[in-house]
Tab-separated table of C-alpha atoms in Angstrom:
chain	number	residue	atom	x	y	z
A	1	MET	CA	0.004	-0.005	-0.004
A	2	ARG	CA	1.096	3.549	-0.627
A	3	VAL	CA	2.356	5.706	2.256
A	4	ASN	CA	-0.554	8.134	1.953
A	5	ARG	CA	-3.004	5.244	2.110
A	6	ILE	CA	-1.377	3.862	5.235
A	7	LEU	CA	-1.269	7.211	6.997
A	8	LEU	CA	-4.861	8.131	6.138
A	9	SER	CA	-6.225	4.675	6.942
A	10	SER	CA	-4.374	4.533	10.266
A	11	ALA	CA	-5.627	8.003	11.280
A	12	LEU	CA	-9.246	7.206	10.360
A	13	VAL	CA	-9.189	3.816	12.092
A	14	VAL	CA	-7.752	5.295	15.314
A	15	VAL	CA	-10.339	8.097	15.335
A	16	ALA	CA	-13.116	5.593	14.695
A	17	LEU	CA	-11.866	3.315	17.477
A	18	VAL	CA	-11.702	6.154	19.985
A	19	ILE	CA	-15.251	7.280	19.151
A	20	GLN	CA	-16.457	3.676	19.156
A	21	VAL	CA	-15.066	2.944	22.639
A	22	SER	CA	-15.602	6.292	24.343
A	23	VAL	CA	-18.979	7.335	22.886
A	24	LEU	CA	-20.954	4.691	21.002
A	25	ALA	CA	-20.231	1.862	23.424
A	26	ARG	CA	-21.503	4.025	26.322
A	27	LEU	CA	-24.873	4.801	24.776
A	28	HIS	CA	-26.337	1.505	26.056
A	29	LEU	CA	-28.638	1.127	23.050
A	30	PRO	CA	-30.807	-2.002	22.874
A	31	GLY	CA	-29.210	-4.834	20.978
A	32	ALA	CA	-26.006	-4.188	19.052
A	33	VAL	CA	-23.648	-1.198	19.161
A	34	PRO	CA	-23.278	1.053	16.076
A	35	ASP	CA	-20.092	-0.175	14.427
A	36	LEU	CA	-18.101	2.872	13.335
A	37	MET	CA	-15.023	0.707	12.692
A	38	LEU	CA	-16.990	-1.367	10.186
A	39	LEU	CA	-18.258	1.711	8.338
A	40	THR	CA	-14.738	3.176	8.139
A	41	VAL	CA	-13.377	-0.043	6.661
A	42	LEU	CA	-16.243	-0.138	4.170
A	43	GLY	CA	-15.614	3.432	3.021
A	44	LEU	CA	-11.921	2.754	2.485
A	45	ALA	CA	-12.528	-0.608	0.784
A	46	LEU	CA	-14.933	0.982	-1.731
A	47	VAL	CA	-12.092	3.255	-2.828
A	48	TYR	CA	-8.969	1.081	-2.424
A	49	GLY	CA	-10.434	-2.253	-3.620
A	50	HIS	CA	-10.391	-5.745	-2.167
A	51	VAL	CA	-6.662	-6.013	-1.352
A	52	GLY	CA	-6.559	-2.678	0.448
A	53	GLY	CA	-9.903	-3.413	2.105
A	54	ALA	CA	-8.627	-6.759	3.451
A	55	LEU	CA	-5.399	-5.248	4.833
A	56	ILE	CA	-7.165	-2.278	6.411
A	57	GLY	CA	-9.889	-4.545	7.817
A	58	PHE	CA	-7.340	-6.860	9.403
A	59	GLY	CA	-5.377	-3.991	10.949
A	60	ALA	CA	-8.521	-2.233	12.231
A	61	GLY	CA	-9.919	-5.446	13.647
A	62	LEU	CA	-6.651	-6.360	15.367
A	63	LEU	CA	-6.488	-2.899	16.915
A	64	ALA	CA	-10.037	-3.316	18.194
A	65	ASP	CA	-9.180	-6.763	19.573
A	66	LEU	CA	-6.268	-5.363	21.605
A	67	ALA	CA	-7.911	-2.109	22.734
A	68	PRO	CA	-9.533	-2.151	26.187
A	69	PRO	CA	-12.124	-3.125	27.291
A	70	ALA	CA	-11.949	-5.994	24.771
A	71	ASP	CA	-13.378	-9.179	26.289
A	72	HIS	CA	-12.820	-11.646	23.452
A	73	ALA	CA	-9.959	-13.570	21.909
A	74	ALA	CA	-7.404	-11.505	19.975
A	75	GLY	CA	-7.763	-11.939	16.249
A	76	ARG	CA	-11.473	-12.631	16.263
A	77	TYR	CA	-12.638	-9.198	15.078
A	78	ALA	CA	-9.544	-8.919	12.841
A	79	LEU	CA	-10.730	-11.988	10.912
A	80	VAL	CA	-14.244	-10.554	10.596
A	81	LEU	CA	-13.164	-7.155	9.308
A	82	CYS	CA	-10.553	-8.659	7.002
A	83	VAL	CA	-13.240	-10.796	5.281
A	84	ILE	CA	-15.724	-7.894	5.171
A	85	GLY	CA	-13.130	-5.469	3.804
A	86	TYR	CA	-12.147	-7.943	1.081
A	87	LEU	CA	-15.729	-8.583	-0.015
A	88	ALA	CA	-16.630	-4.899	0.060
A	89	GLY	CA	-13.613	-4.079	-2.086
A	90	LEU	CA	-14.872	-6.508	-4.750
A	91	VAL	CA	-17.975	-4.302	-5.150
A	92	LYS	CA	-15.876	-1.246	-6.034
A	93	PRO	CA	-16.980	0.001	-9.500
A	94	GLU	CA	-14.288	-0.060	-12.179
A	95	THR	CA	-15.047	3.557	-13.170
A	96	GLY	CA	-15.260	4.652	-9.509
A	97	ARG	CA	-18.620	6.323	-10.222
A	98	LEU	CA	-22.053	5.530	-8.914
A	99	LYS	CA	-24.991	7.900	-9.138
A	100	SER	CA	-27.377	5.973	-6.892
A	101	ALA	CA	-27.059	5.422	-3.157
A	102	THR	CA	-28.807	2.033	-3.384
A	103	GLY	CA	-25.599	0.068	-3.949
A	104	PRO	CA	-23.657	1.477	-0.965
A	105	MET	CA	-26.676	1.081	1.310
A	106	VAL	CA	-27.016	-2.560	0.318
A	107	VAL	CA	-23.317	-3.056	0.997
A	108	VAL	CA	-23.734	-1.518	4.486
A	109	VAL	CA	-26.678	-3.759	5.389
A	110	ALA	CA	-24.978	-6.858	4.038
A	111	ALA	CA	-21.759	-6.004	5.873
A	112	ALA	CA	-23.602	-5.378	9.146
A	113	LEU	CA	-25.431	-8.711	8.921
A	114	GLY	CA	-22.393	-10.626	7.675
A	115	SER	CA	-20.065	-9.245	10.323
A	116	THR	CA	-22.557	-10.093	13.096
A	117	LEU	CA	-23.044	-13.626	11.817
A	118	LEU	CA	-19.322	-14.192	11.273
A	119	TYR	CA	-18.427	-12.796	14.676
A	120	ALA	CA	-21.031	-15.003	16.355
A	121	GLY	CA	-19.866	-18.035	14.341
A	122	VAL	CA	-16.229	-17.532	15.265
A	123	GLY	CA	-17.295	-17.028	18.888
A	124	ALA	CA	-19.184	-20.334	18.854
A	125	LEU	CA	-16.036	-22.091	17.649
A	126	VAL	CA	-14.000	-20.736	20.569
A	127	GLY	CA	-16.755	-21.337	23.131
A	128	ASP	CA	-18.222	-17.814	23.375
A	129	THR	CA	-22.032	-18.150	23.589
A	130	ALA	CA	-22.861	-14.533	24.439
A	131	ALA	CA	-24.790	-14.070	21.187
A	132	ARG	CA	-27.181	-16.895	22.214
A	133	HIS	CA	-28.071	-15.183	25.478
A	134	VAL	CA	-28.646	-11.768	23.864
A	135	GLY	CA	-30.512	-13.205	20.895
A	136	LEU	CA	-28.987	-13.439	17.442
A	137	GLY	CA	-32.112	-12.137	15.698
A	138	SER	CA	-32.143	-8.992	17.801
A	139	LEU	CA	-28.434	-8.423	17.207
A	140	LEU	CA	-28.835	-8.754	13.428
A	141	PHE	CA	-31.749	-6.333	13.238
A	142	THR	CA	-30.258	-3.651	15.486
A	143	ALA	CA	-26.810	-3.923	13.884
A	144	ALA	CA	-28.241	-3.403	10.404
A	145	LEU	CA	-30.494	-0.551	11.606
A	146	TYR	CA	-27.807	1.343	13.543
A	147	ASP	CA	-25.180	0.980	10.849
A	148	LEU	CA	-27.603	2.055	8.130
A	149	LEU	CA	-28.586	5.162	10.042
A	150	LEU	CA	-24.970	6.083	10.767
A	151	ALA	CA	-23.581	5.241	7.326
A	152	PRO	CA	-24.651	8.448	5.423
A	153	PHE	CA	-22.678	10.508	7.916
A	154	VAL	CA	-19.528	8.333	7.798
A	155	VAL	CA	-19.018	6.467	4.538
A	156	PRO	CA	-19.243	9.430	2.085
A	157	GLY	CA	-16.750	11.455	4.177
A	158	VAL	CA	-14.310	8.564	4.415
A	159	MET	CA	-14.533	7.939	0.645
A	160	ALA	CA	-14.010	11.646	-0.136
A	161	LEU	CA	-10.908	11.795	2.079
A	162	ALA	CA	-9.524	8.636	0.544
A	163	ARG	CA	-10.016	9.999	-2.993
A	164	ARG	CA	-8.458	13.309	-2.102
A	165	ALA	CA	-5.422	11.582	-0.571
A	166	GLU	CA	-5.096	9.523	-3.767
A	167	ASN	CA	-5.216	12.633	-5.965
A	168	ASP	CA	-8.067	10.958	-7.761
A	169	PRO	CA	-9.585	12.998	-10.645
A	170	LEU	CA	-13.014	12.266	-9.174
A	171	ALA	CA	-12.089	14.310	-6.102
A	172	GLU	CA	-11.724	17.538	-8.130
A	173	THR	CA	-14.016	20.453	-7.360
A	174	GLY	CA	-15.788	20.618	-10.722
A	175	SER	CA	-19.548	20.403	-10.416
A	176	ALA	CA	-19.795	17.917	-13.293
A	177	VAL	CA	-17.414	15.597	-11.471
A	178	LYS	CA	-19.082	16.021	-8.100
A	179	THR	CA	-22.451	14.893	-9.319
A	180	THR	CA	-21.054	11.573	-10.539
A	181	ASP	CA	-18.774	10.737	-7.628
A	182	ILE	CA	-19.771	7.800	-5.417
A	183	SER	CA	-19.878	9.887	-2.256
A	184	SER	CA	-21.886	12.642	-3.976
A	185	GLY	CA	-24.238	10.044	-5.389
A	186	TRP	CA	-24.784	8.688	-1.900
A	187	LEU	CA	-25.853	12.127	-0.674
A	188	SER	CA	-27.957	13.012	-3.695
A	189	GLY	CA	-29.885	9.762	-3.954
A	190	GLY	CA	-31.642	7.726	-1.313
A	191	THR	CA	-30.860	9.818	1.773
A	192	GLY	CA	-33.184	12.794	1.201
A	193	LEU	CA	-30.297	15.270	1.174
A	194	ARG	CA	-29.716	17.827	-1.613
A	195	ILE	CA	-26.509	19.227	-3.047
A	196	GLY	CA	-25.843	22.630	-4.558
A	197	SER	CA	-25.737	21.447	-8.147
A	198	GLN	CA	-29.337	20.205	-7.920
A	199	ARG	CA	-30.544	23.565	-6.700
A	200	ASN	CA	-28.690	25.335	-9.496
A	201	GLY	CA	-30.290	23.002	-12.020
A	202	LEU	CA	-33.746	23.810	-10.725
A	203	ARG	CA	-33.022	27.537	-10.925
A	204	VAL	CA	-31.885	27.201	-14.530
A	205	LYS	CA	-35.015	25.311	-15.464
A	206	ALA	CA	-37.216	27.934	-13.750
A	207	ALA	CA	-35.429	30.737	-15.593
A	208	ARG	CA	-35.873	29.011	-18.950
A	209	ALA	CA	-39.588	28.493	-18.229
A	210	ARG	CA	-40.037	32.215	-17.444
A	211	MET	CA	-38.223	33.214	-20.685
A	212	ALA	CA	-40.435	30.896	-22.682
A	213	ARG	CA	-43.604	32.353	-21.160
A	214	ALA	CA	-42.369	35.906	-21.801
A	215	GLY	CA	-41.724	35.029	-25.475
A	216	ARG	CA	-45.198	33.666	-25.902
A	217	ILE	CA	-46.777	36.773	-24.324
A	218	LYS	CA	-44.808	39.083	-26.649
A	219	GLY	CA	-45.924	37.069	-29.648
A	220	VAL	CA	-49.552	37.411	-28.659
A	221	LYS	CA	-49.228	41.197	-28.201
A	222	ARG	CA	-47.683	41.596	-31.657
A	223	LEU	CA	-50.640	39.814	-33.199
């Protein structure tokens, strides 16, 4: 991996881990805990591909395994995030462009469900039956719900930072480029948010409609 990828990924993973442990884990929400580490790995994997996603996922998971107050075997979450990062990287579009937010949202839900199932499966192999006592169905539902609600605020920002660090042409400031970028597509479709280029387009259409009406009125007066 390039040096800029390593530095950016390390910084984002550390920030995500600190927020995960100090804030999200203390909310005491019913069921699962919103997984900021997972969303960070997904955002980076969608830009760097399957190899980068697997490496980042393994490093992030291992850091989470060793960080207190971890109460599970070291390497368990590293395996989960390594697999999820690899699979998410396979979904990366070849052109790097995606106008709809449907694809990334499906990836987030699938990753939330897959990571929960894989984590519980690995736990069963090592004798950890905590998922049975909490209820696997409840964990799956809440994990998908929390991650899906948090994803629009995390994944687009992570992807934009990754592209900017890569000096990717899609990270340029041109409006034509912004509307076709994956992160811009996430915000403009499926989340209910609006970006400036859409408002400008509506203004142009309204101005053209007023000019057309004025032309018709002048034609009637001349007659």
